[in-house]
Coordinates of C-alpha atoms and ligand atoms in Angstrom, one line a residue:
M17 CA -16.9 -18.6 -64.1
S18 CA -14.3 -17.5 -66.7
S19 CA -15.1 -14.5 -69.5
Q20 CA -16.0 -17.2 -72.0
D21 CA -19.3 -18.0 -69.7
I22 CA -20.5 -14.4 -69.5
P23 CA -22.5 -12.9 -72.1
E24 CA -20.7 -10.3 -73.9
E25 CA -22.6 -7.6 -72.9
N26 CA -22.0 -8.1 -69.4
L27 CA -18.1 -8.3 -69.7
P28 CA -16.3 -5.5 -68.2
A29 CA -15.5 -2.7 -70.7
E30 CA -12.2 -4.0 -72.0
Q31 CA -12.8 -7.5 -72.2
G32 CA -16.7 -6.6 -73.9
A33 CA -14.6 -4.5 -76.3
A34 CA -12.5 -7.2 -77.3
H35 CA -15.5 -9.3 -77.7
G36 CA -17.2 -6.5 -79.3
A37 CA -20.4 -6.6 -77.1
V38 CA -20.1 -3.4 -75.0
G39 CA -23.2 -1.2 -75.8
V40 CA -26.4 0.4 -74.4
A41 CA -28.9 -1.6 -72.5
D42 CA -31.9 -2.5 -74.6
E43 CA -34.9 -4.9 -74.3
K44 CA -32.8 -7.9 -75.5
H45 CA -29.7 -7.1 -73.3
P46 CA -31.3 -5.3 -70.0
F47 CA -28.0 -5.7 -68.5
A48 CA -25.8 -4.7 -71.0
D49 CA -22.3 -3.1 -69.7
P50 CA -22.2 0.6 -70.9
G51 CA -18.5 -0.1 -70.3
L52 CA -16.1 2.2 -68.8
P53 CA -15.6 6.0 -69.9
P54 CA -12.0 6.5 -71.6
H55 CA -9.6 6.6 -68.9
E56 CA -7.8 10.1 -68.2
H57 CA -4.5 9.8 -67.1
R58 CA -3.9 12.0 -63.8
I59 CA -0.9 14.8 -63.8
Q60 CA 0.9 12.8 -61.6
D61 CA 1.2 9.8 -63.5
I62 CA 2.7 11.7 -66.5
D63 CA 4.6 14.4 -64.8
E64 CA 7.4 13.7 -61.6
R65 CA 7.1 17.2 -60.3
A66 CA 3.3 17.1 -59.8
A67 CA 4.1 13.7 -58.3
K68 CA 6.5 15.1 -56.0
R69 CA 4.4 17.9 -54.9
S70 CA 1.7 15.4 -54.1
E71 CA 4.1 13.7 -51.8
R72 CA 5.1 16.6 -50.1
T73 CA 1.5 17.3 -50.0
V74 CA 0.9 13.9 -47.8
A75 CA 4.2 14.1 -45.9
L76 CA 3.1 17.9 -44.8
L77 CA -0.4 16.6 -43.5
F78 CA 1.2 13.9 -41.6
T79 CA 3.5 16.1 -40.1
V80 CA 0.7 18.1 -39.0
S81 CA -0.6 15.1 -37.7
M82 CA 2.0 14.7 -35.6
L83 CA 2.4 18.1 -34.5
A84 CA -1.3 18.1 -33.4
T85 CA -0.6 15.2 -31.3
I86 CA 2.2 16.6 -29.6
G87 CA 0.0 19.6 -29.1
F88 CA -2.6 17.5 -27.8
I89 CA 0.0 15.7 -24.8
A90 CA 1.0 19.4 -24.2
S91 CA -2.6 20.9 -23.9
F92 CA -3.1 17.7 -21.5
V93 CA -0.2 18.7 -19.3
A94 CA 0.0 22.2 -19.5
I95 CA -3.6 23.5 -19.4
D96 CA -5.3 23.9 -15.9
V97 CA -8.6 21.9 -15.7
D98 CA -10.6 24.7 -14.4
K99 CA -9.4 27.0 -17.1
S100 CA -12.5 28.2 -19.5
V101 CA -12.4 30.1 -22.7
Y102 CA -14.9 32.0 -24.6
I103 CA -15.7 30.3 -28.3
W104 CA -18.4 31.8 -30.4
P105 CA -21.2 30.4 -30.2
L106 CA -20.8 27.7 -27.3
G107 CA -19.7 30.4 -25.0
H108 CA -17.5 29.5 -21.9
I109 CA -16.3 26.1 -22.3
S110 CA -13.3 23.9 -20.3
A111 CA -10.0 25.3 -22.4
L112 CA -8.5 21.9 -21.8
N113 CA -11.5 20.1 -23.2
F114 CA -11.4 22.5 -26.3
A115 CA -7.8 22.2 -26.6
L116 CA -7.9 18.2 -26.6
G117 CA -10.9 18.2 -29.1
V118 CA -9.0 20.6 -31.7
T119 CA -5.5 18.9 -31.0
L120 CA -7.1 15.3 -31.5
G121 CA -9.4 16.3 -34.4
I122 CA -6.6 17.8 -36.6
A123 CA -4.3 14.6 -35.6
L124 CA -7.0 12.1 -37.0
F125 CA -8.3 14.3 -39.6
T126 CA -4.7 15.0 -41.3
I127 CA -4.2 11.3 -41.1
G128 CA -7.1 10.6 -43.1
A129 CA -6.6 13.7 -45.6
G130 CA -3.3 12.4 -46.3
A131 CA -4.2 8.9 -46.9
V132 CA -6.8 9.9 -49.0
H133 CA -4.8 12.5 -50.9
W134 CA -2.0 9.4 -51.3
A135 CA -4.3 7.3 -52.8
R136 CA -6.0 9.5 -55.1
T137 CA -2.7 11.0 -56.6
L138 CA 0.6 8.7 -56.1
M139 CA -1.3 5.2 -55.9
S140 CA -2.2 3.0 -59.0
D141 CA -4.8 4.4 -61.5
V142 CA -5.7 1.6 -63.2
E143 CA -9.3 0.9 -63.8
V144 CA -10.6 -2.8 -63.6
A145 CA -13.9 -3.9 -63.7
D146 CA -14.1 -7.7 -62.2
E147 CA -16.2 -10.5 -63.2
R148 CA -18.9 -11.6 -60.4
H149 CA -18.1 -14.9 -58.8
P150 CA -19.3 -16.9 -56.0
I151 CA -19.2 -15.3 -52.6
E152 CA -17.0 -17.9 -51.2
A153 CA -13.2 -17.4 -52.4
S154 CA -11.7 -20.4 -53.5
P155 CA -7.9 -20.8 -52.8
E156 CA -6.9 -19.7 -56.6
V157 CA -9.1 -16.5 -55.3
R158 CA -7.0 -16.0 -52.1
E159 CA -4.0 -16.6 -53.6
K160 CA -4.8 -13.8 -56.0
V161 CA -5.9 -11.4 -53.3
F162 CA -2.4 -11.9 -51.4
A163 CA -0.6 -11.2 -54.9
D164 CA -3.1 -8.3 -55.6
F165 CA -2.1 -6.8 -52.0
K166 CA 1.6 -7.7 -52.6
Q167 CA 1.2 -5.9 -55.7
G168 CA -0.7 -3.0 -54.2
A169 CA 1.8 -2.3 -51.6
K170 CA 4.3 -2.3 -54.7
E171 CA 2.6 0.1 -56.6
S172 CA 1.7 2.4 -53.4
A173 CA 5.6 3.0 -53.7
I174 CA 5.7 3.1 -50.0
G175 CA 9.2 1.2 -50.2
R176 CA 9.9 3.9 -52.7
R177 CA 8.6 7.1 -51.1
K178 CA 10.4 6.7 -47.6
L179 CA 9.4 10.5 -46.9
I180 CA 5.6 9.4 -46.8
R181 CA 6.4 5.9 -45.1
T182 CA 8.4 7.8 -42.3
T183 CA 6.0 10.4 -41.5
M184 CA 2.9 8.0 -41.8
F185 CA 4.3 5.6 -39.5
G186 CA 5.1 8.8 -37.1
A187 CA 1.9 9.8 -37.3
L188 CA 0.2 6.2 -36.6
T189 CA 2.9 5.9 -33.7
L190 CA 1.9 9.1 -31.9
V191 CA -1.7 9.1 -32.3
P192 CA -2.5 6.5 -30.0
L193 CA -0.4 8.3 -27.0
S194 CA -2.9 10.5 -27.0
G195 CA -5.3 7.6 -25.1
V196 CA -2.3 6.7 -23.1
V197 CA -1.6 10.0 -21.3
L198 CA -5.4 9.9 -20.4
L199 CA -4.6 7.2 -18.2
R200 CA -3.2 9.7 -16.0
D201 CA -6.7 10.5 -14.8
L202 CA -7.4 7.2 -13.2
G203 CA -5.6 8.6 -10.4
P204 CA -3.3 6.7 -7.8
L205 CA -3.9 3.1 -7.0
P206 CA -6.3 2.6 -3.5
E207 CA -3.5 0.3 -2.0
E208 CA -4.4 0.4 1.9
K209 CA -7.4 2.7 1.8
L210 CA -9.8 -0.4 0.5
R211 CA -8.4 -2.1 3.6
H212 CA -9.6 0.1 6.1
T213 CA -13.1 1.7 7.2
L214 CA -14.2 4.0 9.6
W215 CA -14.5 1.6 12.4
S216 CA -11.7 1.2 15.2
K217 CA -11.5 0.4 19.0
G218 CA -14.1 1.8 20.9
K219 CA -16.5 3.7 18.0
L220 CA -20.1 3.3 19.1
L221 CA -22.6 1.2 16.8
V222 CA -25.2 4.1 16.0
N223 CA -28.9 3.0 14.4
M224 CA -28.6 4.6 10.8
N225 CA -32.4 5.2 11.3
T226 CA -32.5 7.0 14.8
N227 CA -28.9 8.2 15.0
E228 CA -29.0 6.7 18.4
P229 CA -26.2 4.5 19.9
L230 CA -27.2 1.0 20.3
R231 CA -27.8 -1.1 23.3
P232 CA -27.8 -4.9 23.1
S233 CA -31.6 -4.5 24.1
D234 CA -32.5 -2.4 20.7
V235 CA -31.6 -5.5 19.1
A236 CA -34.4 -7.8 19.3
V237 CA -34.3 -11.3 17.5
G238 CA -35.5 -11.5 14.0
S239 CA -34.5 -8.2 12.9
L240 CA -32.1 -6.7 11.0
T241 CA -30.9 -3.2 12.2
F242 CA -28.4 -1.0 9.9
A243 CA -25.6 0.7 11.9
K244 CA -22.8 3.1 11.4
P245 CA -19.9 4.5 13.1
E246 CA -20.8 7.1 15.7
G247 CA -19.9 11.0 15.3
L248 CA -20.8 11.2 11.5
E249 CA -23.5 13.0 10.3
E250 CA -25.4 12.3 7.1
H251 CA -24.5 16.0 5.8
D252 CA -20.7 15.6 6.6
H253 CA -19.7 16.1 3.0
G254 CA -16.8 13.9 1.7
F255 CA -17.9 11.0 3.9
Q256 CA -20.8 9.9 2.4
N257 CA -18.5 7.1 0.8
E258 CA -16.7 6.1 4.1
I259 CA -20.1 5.7 5.7
A260 CA -21.4 3.6 3.3
K261 CA -18.0 1.6 3.1
A262 CA -18.8 1.2 7.0
A263 CA -22.1 0.0 7.0
L264 CA -23.3 -2.9 9.1
M265 CA -25.9 -5.2 9.3
I266 CA -26.9 -6.2 12.9
V267 CA -28.7 -9.2 13.7
R268 CA -29.2 -11.3 17.1
I269 CA -29.2 -15.2 16.7
Q270 CA -29.5 -17.3 19.7
P271 CA -25.7 -18.2 20.3
E272 CA -26.6 -22.0 20.4
N273 CA -27.4 -21.7 16.5
I274 CA -24.2 -20.0 15.9
K275 CA -22.2 -22.7 14.1
D276 CA -19.1 -20.6 13.4
K277 CA -16.9 -20.6 16.3
R278 CA -15.2 -17.4 15.5
E279 CA -18.4 -15.6 14.5
L280 CA -19.5 -16.4 18.2
E281 CA -16.3 -15.5 19.7
W282 CA -16.8 -11.8 17.9
S283 CA -20.2 -11.0 18.9
H284 CA -22.0 -10.2 21.8
E285 CA -24.7 -12.5 23.3
G286 CA -25.7 -13.5 19.8
I287 CA -25.5 -10.0 18.4
V288 CA -23.5 -10.1 15.5
A289 CA -22.3 -7.3 13.2
Y290 CA -21.5 -7.8 9.5
S291 CA -20.6 -5.9 6.3
K292 CA -23.7 -4.5 4.4
I293 CA -21.9 -4.3 1.1
C294 CA -22.0 -7.6 -0.9
T295 CA -18.9 -9.1 -1.7
H296 CA -19.8 -9.5 -5.5
V297 CA -20.3 -6.1 -6.8
G298 CA -20.7 -3.8 -3.9
C299 CA -24.7 -3.6 -3.6
P300 CA -26.3 -2.6 -0.5
I301 CA -27.6 -6.2 1.2
S302 CA -31.0 -5.7 2.5
L303 CA -33.5 -8.8 2.9
Y304 CA -33.1 -11.0 5.8
E305 CA -34.8 -14.0 6.2
Q306 CA -35.0 -14.8 10.3
Q307 CA -35.8 -18.4 10.1
T308 CA -32.8 -19.5 8.4
H309 CA -30.6 -16.3 9.2
H310 CA -29.9 -16.0 5.3
V311 CA -29.6 -12.4 4.1
L312 CA -29.9 -11.6 0.4
C313 CA -28.5 -9.5 -2.1
P314 CA -31.2 -8.0 -4.2
C315 CA -28.6 -7.4 -7.1
H316 CA -27.9 -10.7 -8.2
Q317 CA -29.3 -12.8 -5.5
S318 CA -26.2 -13.9 -3.4
T319 CA -27.0 -15.5 -0.2
F320 CA -25.1 -15.4 3.0
D321 CA -25.7 -17.3 6.0
L322 CA -25.3 -15.2 9.0
S323 CA -25.3 -18.1 11.3
D324 CA -22.4 -19.8 9.7
G325 CA -19.9 -17.0 9.2
A326 CA -21.8 -15.2 6.6
R327 CA -20.3 -17.5 4.0
V328 CA -21.9 -17.9 0.5
I329 CA -24.7 -20.7 0.1
F330 CA -25.8 -19.0 -3.2
G331 CA -25.0 -16.5 -5.9
P332 CA -22.1 -15.2 -7.6
A333 CA -20.7 -13.8 -4.7
G334 CA -17.0 -15.2 -4.2
H335 CA -16.3 -14.6 -0.6
A336 CA -18.5 -14.2 3.2
L337 CA -19.5 -11.1 4.3
P338 CA -16.5 -9.5 6.5
Q339 CA -17.9 -9.6 10.1
L340 CA -17.0 -7.1 12.6
R341 CA -15.8 -7.8 16.1
I342 CA -17.9 -6.1 19.0
G343 CA -18.7 -5.8 22.5
V344 CA -20.3 -3.7 25.0
N345 CA -18.6 -0.7 26.5
D346 CA -18.7 0.1 30.5
E347 CA -22.0 2.5 29.6
G348 CA -23.6 -0.5 28.2
Y349 CA -23.6 0.4 24.5
L350 CA -22.5 -1.7 21.6
E351 CA -18.9 -0.8 20.3
A352 CA -16.5 -1.7 17.7
L353 CA -13.5 -3.6 18.9
G354 CA -11.6 -2.7 15.8
D355 CA -11.7 -2.3 12.2
F356 CA -13.1 -5.1 9.8
E357 CA -9.8 -7.5 9.7
E358 CA -10.4 -7.9 5.6
P359 CA -11.7 -5.4 2.6
V360 CA -15.4 -5.2 2.7
G361 CA -17.1 -5.1 -0.7
P362 CA -15.8 -6.7 -4.1
A363 CA -11.9 -5.9 -3.1
F364 CA -11.2 -9.1 -4.4
W365 CA -7.5 -8.1 -5.8
E366 CA -6.9 -6.9 -2.1
R367 CA -7.7 -10.2 -0.4
G368 CA -4.8 -12.7 0.2
Ligands
LIG404 S1 -24.1 -7.1 -5.9 FE1 -24.6 -8.7 -4.9 S2 -25.0 -10.5 -5.8 FE2 -24.3 -9.1 -7.3

């Protein structure tokens, strides 16, 4: 639509004025364009010293942002995580959190304030009124947008005002470092820790419910028993995760029904011990179907066949459950013959 097609009263002020139709809305012209008020030039447009002052203000704000980011990193490195500070009216709060919050807040705020001040005082102050147009941009409009963008970049004087450009890039480059240093909190790589559990040769299998060591006679056909390594009480602080990682499911299957040869060798009279931790995302498996020897993870329905090496027969899990090799000691108790030979749970990145 060109300006010729638009009623004069709806034209932008300057165009409307050219056509003599800018005016007050009335019954006949309810949408008449009241026009733009007379343009007032900013002091920075007519006084180079004022423009310089604005430039220094913008540079100062970006510099403060850089210093605040450095302060953020220094606080993260230097302030003890247990140290607290009294801040009215919040009371005692973590000194580290306070310092990180304040410095990051200043770093972000001053970048924003610098950009706004730059735009308000130094960038182009030309007022334009644009015609309405269809939402879909035509190729000509897109070309115009690119041209306007280039023009805007030129008018922002980013090429000429090197001080602003340098400090702005400095501030924008440093701010992301705040996120990078926080990666340190992810801690060291787990490495071999995922490979091992509390099981080792000779450790007795203890019933999780009764805390009694298990004998083969305690494991009836069709039952599902949960076990943990001997010598660990539930209240042993710091071991809860390790106990959970070592949790076992014990079932008894008729040896002739065990299809996997290695499974049979690692069992005792058909009693097999498998990790209770699902290899999908680590939920504890709790449902056993005695007829089929299938166990089901309640989280996403992964199903494992305990009579066939606990291979996955349904669901999103990508690996069979790790089996623990077991035997019976001289006193007739079930014992482990070593640790798991592969990582338990969803430690897929540790598998060969
Ligand atoms: S955690 Fe077991 S199926 Fe997802």
